[in-house]
Coordinates of C-alpha atoms in Angstrom, one line a residue:
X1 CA -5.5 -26.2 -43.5
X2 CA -7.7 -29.1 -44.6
X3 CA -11.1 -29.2 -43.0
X4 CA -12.9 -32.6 -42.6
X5 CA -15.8 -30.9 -43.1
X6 CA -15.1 -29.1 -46.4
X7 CA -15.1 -32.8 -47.9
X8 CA -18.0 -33.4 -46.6
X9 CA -20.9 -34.9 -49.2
X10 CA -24.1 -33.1 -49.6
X11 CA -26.2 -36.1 -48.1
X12 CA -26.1 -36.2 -44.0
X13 CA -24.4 -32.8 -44.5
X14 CA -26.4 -31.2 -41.3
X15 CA -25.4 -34.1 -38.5
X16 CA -22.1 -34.5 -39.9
X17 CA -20.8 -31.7 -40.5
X18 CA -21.5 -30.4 -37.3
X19 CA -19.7 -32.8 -35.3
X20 CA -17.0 -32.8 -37.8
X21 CA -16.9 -29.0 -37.7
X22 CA -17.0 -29.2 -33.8
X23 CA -14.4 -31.7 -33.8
X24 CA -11.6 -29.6 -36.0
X25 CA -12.4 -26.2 -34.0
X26 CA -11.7 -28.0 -30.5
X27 CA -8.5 -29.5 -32.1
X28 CA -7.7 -25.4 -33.5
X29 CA -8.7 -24.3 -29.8
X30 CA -6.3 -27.0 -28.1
X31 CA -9.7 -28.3 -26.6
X32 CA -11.1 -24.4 -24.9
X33 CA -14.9 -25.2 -23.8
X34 CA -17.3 -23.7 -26.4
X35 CA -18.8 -20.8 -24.4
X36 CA -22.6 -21.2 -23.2
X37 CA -25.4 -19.5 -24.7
X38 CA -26.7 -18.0 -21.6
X39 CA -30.3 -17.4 -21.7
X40 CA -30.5 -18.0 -25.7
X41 CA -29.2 -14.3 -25.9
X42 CA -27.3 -15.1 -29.3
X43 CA -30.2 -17.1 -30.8
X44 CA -32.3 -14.1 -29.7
X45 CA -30.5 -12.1 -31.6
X46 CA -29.8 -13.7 -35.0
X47 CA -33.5 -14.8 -34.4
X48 CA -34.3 -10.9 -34.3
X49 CA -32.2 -9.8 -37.6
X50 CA -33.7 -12.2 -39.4
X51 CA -37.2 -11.4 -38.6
X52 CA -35.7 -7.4 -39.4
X53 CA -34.1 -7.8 -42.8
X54 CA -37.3 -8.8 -44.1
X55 CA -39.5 -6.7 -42.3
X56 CA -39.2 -3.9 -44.9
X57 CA -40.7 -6.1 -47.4
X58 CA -43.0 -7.0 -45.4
X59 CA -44.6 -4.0 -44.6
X60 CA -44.3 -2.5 -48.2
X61 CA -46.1 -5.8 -49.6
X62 CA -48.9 -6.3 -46.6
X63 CA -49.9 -3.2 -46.8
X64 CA -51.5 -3.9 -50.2
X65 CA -55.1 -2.3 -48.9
X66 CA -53.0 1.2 -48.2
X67 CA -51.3 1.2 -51.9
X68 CA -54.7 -0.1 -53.7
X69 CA -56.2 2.8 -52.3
X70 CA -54.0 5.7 -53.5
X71 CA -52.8 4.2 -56.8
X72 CA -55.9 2.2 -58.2
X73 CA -54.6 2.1 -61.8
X74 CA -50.8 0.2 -60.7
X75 CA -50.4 -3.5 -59.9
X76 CA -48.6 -2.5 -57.0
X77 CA -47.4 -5.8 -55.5
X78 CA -46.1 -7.1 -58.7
X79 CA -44.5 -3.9 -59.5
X80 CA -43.0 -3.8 -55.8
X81 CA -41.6 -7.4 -56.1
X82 CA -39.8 -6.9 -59.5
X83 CA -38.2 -3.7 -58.3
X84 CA -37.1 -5.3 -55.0
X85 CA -35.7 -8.5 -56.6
X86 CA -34.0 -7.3 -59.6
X87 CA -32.4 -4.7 -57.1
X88 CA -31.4 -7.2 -54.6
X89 CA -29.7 -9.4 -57.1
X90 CA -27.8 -6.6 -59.1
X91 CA -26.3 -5.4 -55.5
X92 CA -25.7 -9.1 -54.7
X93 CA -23.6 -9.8 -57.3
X94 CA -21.2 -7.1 -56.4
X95 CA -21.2 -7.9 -53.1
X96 CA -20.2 -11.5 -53.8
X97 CA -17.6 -10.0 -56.5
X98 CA -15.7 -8.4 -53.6
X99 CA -16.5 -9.8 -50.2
X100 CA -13.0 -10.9 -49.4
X101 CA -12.2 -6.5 -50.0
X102 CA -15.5 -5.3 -47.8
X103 CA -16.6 -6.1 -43.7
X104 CA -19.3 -7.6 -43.5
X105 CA -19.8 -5.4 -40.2
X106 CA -19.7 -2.1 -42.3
X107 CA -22.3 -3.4 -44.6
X108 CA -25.2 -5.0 -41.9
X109 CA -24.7 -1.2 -40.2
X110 CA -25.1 0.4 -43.8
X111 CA -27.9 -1.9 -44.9
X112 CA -29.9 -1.4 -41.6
X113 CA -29.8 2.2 -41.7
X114 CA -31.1 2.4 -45.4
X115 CA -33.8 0.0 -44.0
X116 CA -34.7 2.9 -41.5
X117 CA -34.9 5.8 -44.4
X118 CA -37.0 3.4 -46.9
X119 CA -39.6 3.1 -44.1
X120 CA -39.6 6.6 -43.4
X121 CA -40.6 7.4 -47.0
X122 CA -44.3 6.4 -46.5
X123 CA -45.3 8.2 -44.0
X124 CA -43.6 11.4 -44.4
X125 CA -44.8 11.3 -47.9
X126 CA -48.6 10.9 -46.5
X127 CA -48.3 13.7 -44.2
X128 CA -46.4 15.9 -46.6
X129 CA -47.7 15.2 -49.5
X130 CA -50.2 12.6 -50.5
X131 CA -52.5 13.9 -47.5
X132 CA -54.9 10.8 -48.3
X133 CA -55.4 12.0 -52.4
X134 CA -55.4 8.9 -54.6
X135 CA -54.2 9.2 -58.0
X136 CA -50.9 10.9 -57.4
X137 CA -48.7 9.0 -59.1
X138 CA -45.7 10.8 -58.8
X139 CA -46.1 10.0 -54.7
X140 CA -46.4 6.3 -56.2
X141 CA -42.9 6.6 -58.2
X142 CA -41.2 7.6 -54.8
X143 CA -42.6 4.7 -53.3
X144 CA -40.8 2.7 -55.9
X145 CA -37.5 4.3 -55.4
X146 CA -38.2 3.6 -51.6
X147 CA -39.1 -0.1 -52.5
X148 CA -35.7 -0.4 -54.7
X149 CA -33.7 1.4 -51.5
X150 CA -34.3 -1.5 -49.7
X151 CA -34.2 -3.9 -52.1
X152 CA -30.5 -2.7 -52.1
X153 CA -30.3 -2.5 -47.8
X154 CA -31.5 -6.7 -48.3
X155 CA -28.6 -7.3 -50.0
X156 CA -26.4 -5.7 -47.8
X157 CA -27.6 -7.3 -45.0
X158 CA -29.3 -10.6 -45.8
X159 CA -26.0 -11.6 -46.9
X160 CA -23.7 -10.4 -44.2
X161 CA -26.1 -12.1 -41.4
X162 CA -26.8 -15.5 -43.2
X163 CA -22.9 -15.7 -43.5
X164 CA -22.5 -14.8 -40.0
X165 CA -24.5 -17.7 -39.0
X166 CA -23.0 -20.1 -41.5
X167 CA -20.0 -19.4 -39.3
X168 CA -21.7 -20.3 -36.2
X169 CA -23.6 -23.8 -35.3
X170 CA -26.4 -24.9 -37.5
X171 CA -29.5 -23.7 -34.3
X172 CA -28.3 -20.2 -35.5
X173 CA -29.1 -20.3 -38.8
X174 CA -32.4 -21.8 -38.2
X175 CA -32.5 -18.7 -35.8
X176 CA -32.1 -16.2 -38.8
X177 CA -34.9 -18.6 -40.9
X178 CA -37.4 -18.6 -38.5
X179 CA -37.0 -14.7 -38.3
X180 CA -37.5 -14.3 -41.2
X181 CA -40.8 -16.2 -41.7
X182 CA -41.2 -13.9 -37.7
X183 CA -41.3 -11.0 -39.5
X184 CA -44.1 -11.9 -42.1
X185 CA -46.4 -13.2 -39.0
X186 CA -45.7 -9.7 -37.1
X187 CA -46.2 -7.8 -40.1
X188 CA -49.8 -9.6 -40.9
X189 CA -51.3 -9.5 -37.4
X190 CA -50.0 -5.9 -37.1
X191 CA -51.6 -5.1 -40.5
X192 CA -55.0 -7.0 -39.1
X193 CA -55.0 -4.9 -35.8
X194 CA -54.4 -1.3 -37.1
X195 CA -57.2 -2.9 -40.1
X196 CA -59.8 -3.9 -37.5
X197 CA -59.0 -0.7 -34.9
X198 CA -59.5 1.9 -37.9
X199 CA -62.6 3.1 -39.8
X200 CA -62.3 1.5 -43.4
X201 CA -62.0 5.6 -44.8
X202 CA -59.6 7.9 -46.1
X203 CA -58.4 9.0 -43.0
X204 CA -58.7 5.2 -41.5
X205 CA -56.1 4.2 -43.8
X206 CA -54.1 7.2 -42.8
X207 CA -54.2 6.4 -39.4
X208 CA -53.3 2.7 -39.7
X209 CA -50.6 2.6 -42.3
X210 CA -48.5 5.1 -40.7
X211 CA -49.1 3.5 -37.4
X212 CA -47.5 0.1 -39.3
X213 CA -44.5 1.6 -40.7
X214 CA -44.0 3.8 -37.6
X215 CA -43.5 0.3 -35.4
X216 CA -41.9 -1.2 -38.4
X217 CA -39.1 1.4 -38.0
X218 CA -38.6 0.9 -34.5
X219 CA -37.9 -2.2 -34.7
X220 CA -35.5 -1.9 -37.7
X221 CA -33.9 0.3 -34.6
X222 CA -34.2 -2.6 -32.1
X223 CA -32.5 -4.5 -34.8
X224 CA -29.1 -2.1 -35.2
X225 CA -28.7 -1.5 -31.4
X226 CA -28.7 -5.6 -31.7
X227 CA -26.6 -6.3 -33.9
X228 CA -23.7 -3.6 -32.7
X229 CA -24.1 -5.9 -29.2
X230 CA -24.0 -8.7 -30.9
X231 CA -19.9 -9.3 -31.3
X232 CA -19.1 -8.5 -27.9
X233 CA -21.4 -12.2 -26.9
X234 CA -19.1 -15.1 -25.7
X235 CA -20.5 -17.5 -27.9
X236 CA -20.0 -15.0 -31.3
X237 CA -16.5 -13.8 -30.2
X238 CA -15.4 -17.8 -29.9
X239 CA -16.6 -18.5 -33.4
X240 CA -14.6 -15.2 -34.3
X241 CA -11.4 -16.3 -33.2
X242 CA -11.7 -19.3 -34.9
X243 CA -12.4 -17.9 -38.1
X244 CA -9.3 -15.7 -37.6
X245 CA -7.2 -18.8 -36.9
X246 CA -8.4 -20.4 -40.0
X247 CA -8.0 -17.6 -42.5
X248 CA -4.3 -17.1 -40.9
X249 CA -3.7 -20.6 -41.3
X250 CA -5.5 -20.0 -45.1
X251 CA -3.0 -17.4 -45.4
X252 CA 0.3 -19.3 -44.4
X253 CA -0.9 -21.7 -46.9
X254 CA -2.0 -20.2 -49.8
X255 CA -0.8 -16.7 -49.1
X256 CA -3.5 -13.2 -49.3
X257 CA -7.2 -14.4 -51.1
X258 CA -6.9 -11.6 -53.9
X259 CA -7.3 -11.4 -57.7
X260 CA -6.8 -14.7 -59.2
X261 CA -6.8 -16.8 -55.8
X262 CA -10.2 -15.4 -54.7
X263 CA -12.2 -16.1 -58.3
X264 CA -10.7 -19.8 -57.7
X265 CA -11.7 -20.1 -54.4
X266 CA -15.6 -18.7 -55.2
X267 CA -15.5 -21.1 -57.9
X268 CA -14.8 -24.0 -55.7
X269 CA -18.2 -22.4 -52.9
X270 CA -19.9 -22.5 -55.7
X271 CA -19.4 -26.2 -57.2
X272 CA -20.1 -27.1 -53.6
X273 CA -23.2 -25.1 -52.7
X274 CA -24.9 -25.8 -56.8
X275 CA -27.4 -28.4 -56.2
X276 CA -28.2 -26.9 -52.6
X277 CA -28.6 -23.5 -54.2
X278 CA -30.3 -24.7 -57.2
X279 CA -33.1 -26.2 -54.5
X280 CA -33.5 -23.0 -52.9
X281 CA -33.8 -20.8 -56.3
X282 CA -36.5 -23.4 -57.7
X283 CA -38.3 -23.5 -54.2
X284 CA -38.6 -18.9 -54.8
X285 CA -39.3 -18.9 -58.5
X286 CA -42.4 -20.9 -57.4
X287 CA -43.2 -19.2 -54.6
X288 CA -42.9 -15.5 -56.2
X289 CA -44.5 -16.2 -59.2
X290 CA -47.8 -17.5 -56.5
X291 CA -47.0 -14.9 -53.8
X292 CA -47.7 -12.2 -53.7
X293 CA -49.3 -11.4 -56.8
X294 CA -51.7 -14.2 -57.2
X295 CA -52.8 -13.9 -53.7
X296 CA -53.7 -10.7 -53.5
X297 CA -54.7 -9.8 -56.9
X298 CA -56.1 -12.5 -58.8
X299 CA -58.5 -14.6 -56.0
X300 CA -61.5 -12.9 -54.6
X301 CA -64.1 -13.5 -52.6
X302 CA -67.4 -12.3 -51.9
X303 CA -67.7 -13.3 -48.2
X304 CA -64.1 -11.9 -46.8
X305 CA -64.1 -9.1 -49.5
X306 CA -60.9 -6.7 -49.4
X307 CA -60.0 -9.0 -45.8
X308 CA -59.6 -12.0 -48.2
X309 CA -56.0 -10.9 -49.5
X310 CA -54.9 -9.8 -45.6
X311 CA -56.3 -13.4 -44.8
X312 CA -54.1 -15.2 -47.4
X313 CA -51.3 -13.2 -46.7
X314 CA -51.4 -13.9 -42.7
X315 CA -52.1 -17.6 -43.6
X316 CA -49.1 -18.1 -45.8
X317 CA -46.6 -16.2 -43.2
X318 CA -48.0 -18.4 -40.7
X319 CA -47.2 -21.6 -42.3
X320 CA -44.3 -20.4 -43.2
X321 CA -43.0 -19.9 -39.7
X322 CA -44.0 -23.3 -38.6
X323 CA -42.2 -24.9 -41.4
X324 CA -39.1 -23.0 -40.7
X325 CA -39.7 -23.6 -36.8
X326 CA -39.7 -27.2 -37.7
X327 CA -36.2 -27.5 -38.5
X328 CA -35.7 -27.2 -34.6
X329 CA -37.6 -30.0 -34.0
X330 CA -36.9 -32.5 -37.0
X331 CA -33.8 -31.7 -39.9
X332 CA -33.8 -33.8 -43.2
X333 CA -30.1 -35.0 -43.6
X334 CA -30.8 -35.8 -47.3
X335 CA -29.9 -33.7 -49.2
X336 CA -31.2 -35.3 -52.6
X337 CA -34.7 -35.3 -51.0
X338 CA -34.9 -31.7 -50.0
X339 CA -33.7 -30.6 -53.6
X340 CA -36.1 -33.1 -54.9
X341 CA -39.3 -31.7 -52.9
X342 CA -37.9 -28.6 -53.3
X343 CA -38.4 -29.3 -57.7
X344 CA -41.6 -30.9 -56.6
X345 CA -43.2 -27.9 -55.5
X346 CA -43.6 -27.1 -59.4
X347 CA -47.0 -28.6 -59.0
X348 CA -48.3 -25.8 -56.9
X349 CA -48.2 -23.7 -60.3
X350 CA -51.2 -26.0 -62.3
X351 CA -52.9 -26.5 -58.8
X352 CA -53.1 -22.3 -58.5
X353 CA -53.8 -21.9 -62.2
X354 CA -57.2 -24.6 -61.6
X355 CA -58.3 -22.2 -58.8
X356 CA -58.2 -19.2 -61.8
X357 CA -59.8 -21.3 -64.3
X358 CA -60.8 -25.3 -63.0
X359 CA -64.1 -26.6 -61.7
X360 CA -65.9 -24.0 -59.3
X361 CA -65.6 -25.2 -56.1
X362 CA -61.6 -25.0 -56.9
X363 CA -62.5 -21.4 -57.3
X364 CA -63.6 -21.1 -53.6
X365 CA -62.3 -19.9 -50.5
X366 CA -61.2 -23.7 -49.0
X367 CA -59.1 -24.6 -51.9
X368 CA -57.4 -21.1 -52.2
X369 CA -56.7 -21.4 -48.6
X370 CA -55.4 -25.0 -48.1
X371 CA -52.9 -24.7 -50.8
X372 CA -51.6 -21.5 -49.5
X373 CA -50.8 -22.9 -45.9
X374 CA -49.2 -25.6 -48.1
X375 CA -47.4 -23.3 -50.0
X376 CA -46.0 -21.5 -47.1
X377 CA -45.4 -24.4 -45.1
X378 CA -43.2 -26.2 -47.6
X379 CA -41.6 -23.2 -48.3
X380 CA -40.1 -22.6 -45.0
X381 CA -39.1 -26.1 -44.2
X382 CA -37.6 -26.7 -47.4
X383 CA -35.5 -22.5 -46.8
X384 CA -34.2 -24.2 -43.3
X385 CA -33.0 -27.5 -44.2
X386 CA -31.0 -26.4 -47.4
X387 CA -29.9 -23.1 -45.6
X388 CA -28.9 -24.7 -42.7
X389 CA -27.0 -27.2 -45.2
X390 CA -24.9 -24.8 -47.6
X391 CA -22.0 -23.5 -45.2
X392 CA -21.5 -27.1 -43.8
X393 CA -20.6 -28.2 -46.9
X394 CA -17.1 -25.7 -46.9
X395 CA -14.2 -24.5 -44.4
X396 CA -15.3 -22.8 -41.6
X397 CA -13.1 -19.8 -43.1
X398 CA -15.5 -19.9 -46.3
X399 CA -18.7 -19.9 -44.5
X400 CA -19.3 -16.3 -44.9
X401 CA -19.2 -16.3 -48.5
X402 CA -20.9 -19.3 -49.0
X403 CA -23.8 -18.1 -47.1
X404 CA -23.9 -15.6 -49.4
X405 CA -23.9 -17.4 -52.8
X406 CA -26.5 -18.9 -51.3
X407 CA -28.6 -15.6 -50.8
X408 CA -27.7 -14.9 -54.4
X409 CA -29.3 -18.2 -55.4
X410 CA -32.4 -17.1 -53.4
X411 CA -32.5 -14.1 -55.1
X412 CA -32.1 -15.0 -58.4
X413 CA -34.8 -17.3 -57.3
X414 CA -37.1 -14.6 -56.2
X415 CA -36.1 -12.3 -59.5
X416 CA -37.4 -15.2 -61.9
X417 CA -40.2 -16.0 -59.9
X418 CA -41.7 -12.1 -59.6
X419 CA -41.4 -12.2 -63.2
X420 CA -43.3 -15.2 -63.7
X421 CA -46.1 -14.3 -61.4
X422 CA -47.3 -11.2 -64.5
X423 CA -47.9 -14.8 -66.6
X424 CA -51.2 -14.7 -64.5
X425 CA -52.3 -11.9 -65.9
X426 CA -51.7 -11.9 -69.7

């Protein structure tokens, strides 16, 4: 079946492809009326899995006061971040390997439940074990393992919900965008309130971390009661059935995507989705290698004190949810210019590195702080344009994996990046 949309160029893909890609599925449906939304439920919902699949990182790398307290000798952050990414990306490139031999269905469930056990590991291990002690570093090691469990649950199901969407219209993948950047803003203000509400002691952090994760685990639940709802929607089971036409048709064609067929056919996703997926690695490496290492290790501050790093961190997740917000309000067509701004956010490394070392009033709070709502904001708006971009660019049937080489290309993205960010240190 030839899709008008798979030949689609890269510029004005977002517009275009959309009303191509509704034009061929109400010629595939013999004209059926695409089923309403009703009350947003289905954005809702892909708006709420994306704000989950991130949530565990979010609460392992916010909660930086917590960690710093029991393990003062370990660069925690930077440690989390290597072990999450490298993780991630080693289970992602399996999963692209055999997605055409694996539902993506089986996976989300799979990957959600190991998001629940990874966030149980804190606090069990606080009131079993670590009981408040610092130094106890095998406690610390279990952490890690926790930290690479759900390095291993993102990839599961980061990949099977930004495919999902791919398969959907573009508002749903700026759903699972601005969720994710959701998630941060939840995390930071929940990290501020159980901060503020407890006494600044041993048993204060107690209290408050296992407060965080205990909420953060409820709604990783809220999330799989979701997303087992989710197919039964109108609007998802449409999208479905088109699919299913599609790959039948794919099938007639080309006969079963196996072996030989399927390594040609990831090839060709990938030659489309390059340049977009280049942006979106280049747009991580530089934000990993600044966040969130730099911000909470590096920059001090003797007004704001250990609130200085919560501060940055709640700033940047902020930003970032405007700028993936945005997308809903304005989308850049151009695809040259996103992957351009995306390569011009190189700059924010020298403009970091002369808050370490530059002129002191670089070394200040306003400069820190400017540059990491800047950072966060073109970090999300940049995420949503090319995300929202990638599966346009292929059959509708393809979607799903091309949502996930994309992923991969984030990944890899945020891999390189956590590496980069020890450079600050040496």
């Amino acid at each position: 079946m030839g899709y008008t949309v798979a030949g689609a160029t890269a510029d004005g893909v977002d517009s275009e492809s959309s009303s191509l890609l509704l034009a061929t599925t109400s010629t595939i449906t013999q004209n059926t009326k695409i089923p309403k939304d009703s009350f947003n439920l289905t954005y809702l919902i892909y708006f709420t899995l994306g704000a989950g699949y991130l949530l565990p990182w979010n609460a392992f790398i916010t909660a930086v006061d917590y960690f710093s307290y029991l393990y003062p000798a370990a660069s925690v952050d930077r440690i989390f971040a290597s072990v999450y990414m490298v993780v991630g990306l080693f289970a992602l490139l399996l999963i692209v390997a055999y997605a055409h031999k694996s539902d993506a269905f089986v996976r989300i469930n799979v990957g959600l439940g190991l998001f629940v056990v990874s966030l149980l590991v804190v606090p069990v291990m606080d009131v079993a074990y670590i009981k408040g002690r610092t130094g106890l570093y095998d406690g610390f090691y279990v952490t890690v393992g926790a930290v690479a469990l759900s390095g291993l649950a993102d990839a599961l199901v980061q990949g099977g919900v930004v495919g999902a969407a791919g398969e959907l219209p573009e508002r749903y993948m700026q759903a699972v965008v601005a969720g994710t950047a959701a998630s941060g803003v939840l995390v930071s203000f929940l990290r501020i309130f159980t901060k503020a509400v407890y006494p600044q002691d041993v048993h204060g952090l107690r209290q408050s971390a296992n407060l965080y994760f205990a909420v953060s685990i409820a709604f990783m639940v809220i999330c799989i009661v979701l997303y087992n709802v989710a197919h039964r929607l109108p609007v998802i089971k449409y999208y479905n059935d088109l699919k299913i036409q599609a790959v039948n048709e794919e099938k007639e064609e080309k006969g079963s995507v196996t072996g030989a067929l399927w390594r040609s056919t990831l090839l060709d996703i990938v030659g489309r989705v390059k340049w977009i997926g280049s942006g979106v690695l280049i747009i991580y490496v530089v934000t990993l290698a600044i966040f969130p290492g730099y911000i909470t290790e590096d920059v001090y501050s003797n007004i704001l004190k250990d609130w200085y790093a919560i501060v940055l961190i709640t700033v940047y997740n902020v930003f970032d949810l405007v700028g993936k917000s945005l997308t809903a309000v304005y989308l850049l067509e151009n695809s040259k210019v996103a992957i351009g701004a995306s390569f011009g956010r190189l700059l924010f490394l020298p403009l970091f590195f002369g808050c370490l070392h530059g002129p002191e009033f670089f070394r200040t709070e306003i400069p820190v702080t400017l540059l990491t709502c800047l950072l966060g904001l073109t970090n999300g708006y940049l995420t949503s344009v090319l995300f929202i971009m990638a599966p346009k660019t292929v059959p509708l049937q393809h979607s799903e994996p091309a949502g996930i080489v994309i992923v991969l290309f984030l990944v890899v993205g945020l891999a390189i990046g956590s590496v980069v960010s020890w450079f600050w240190v040496i």
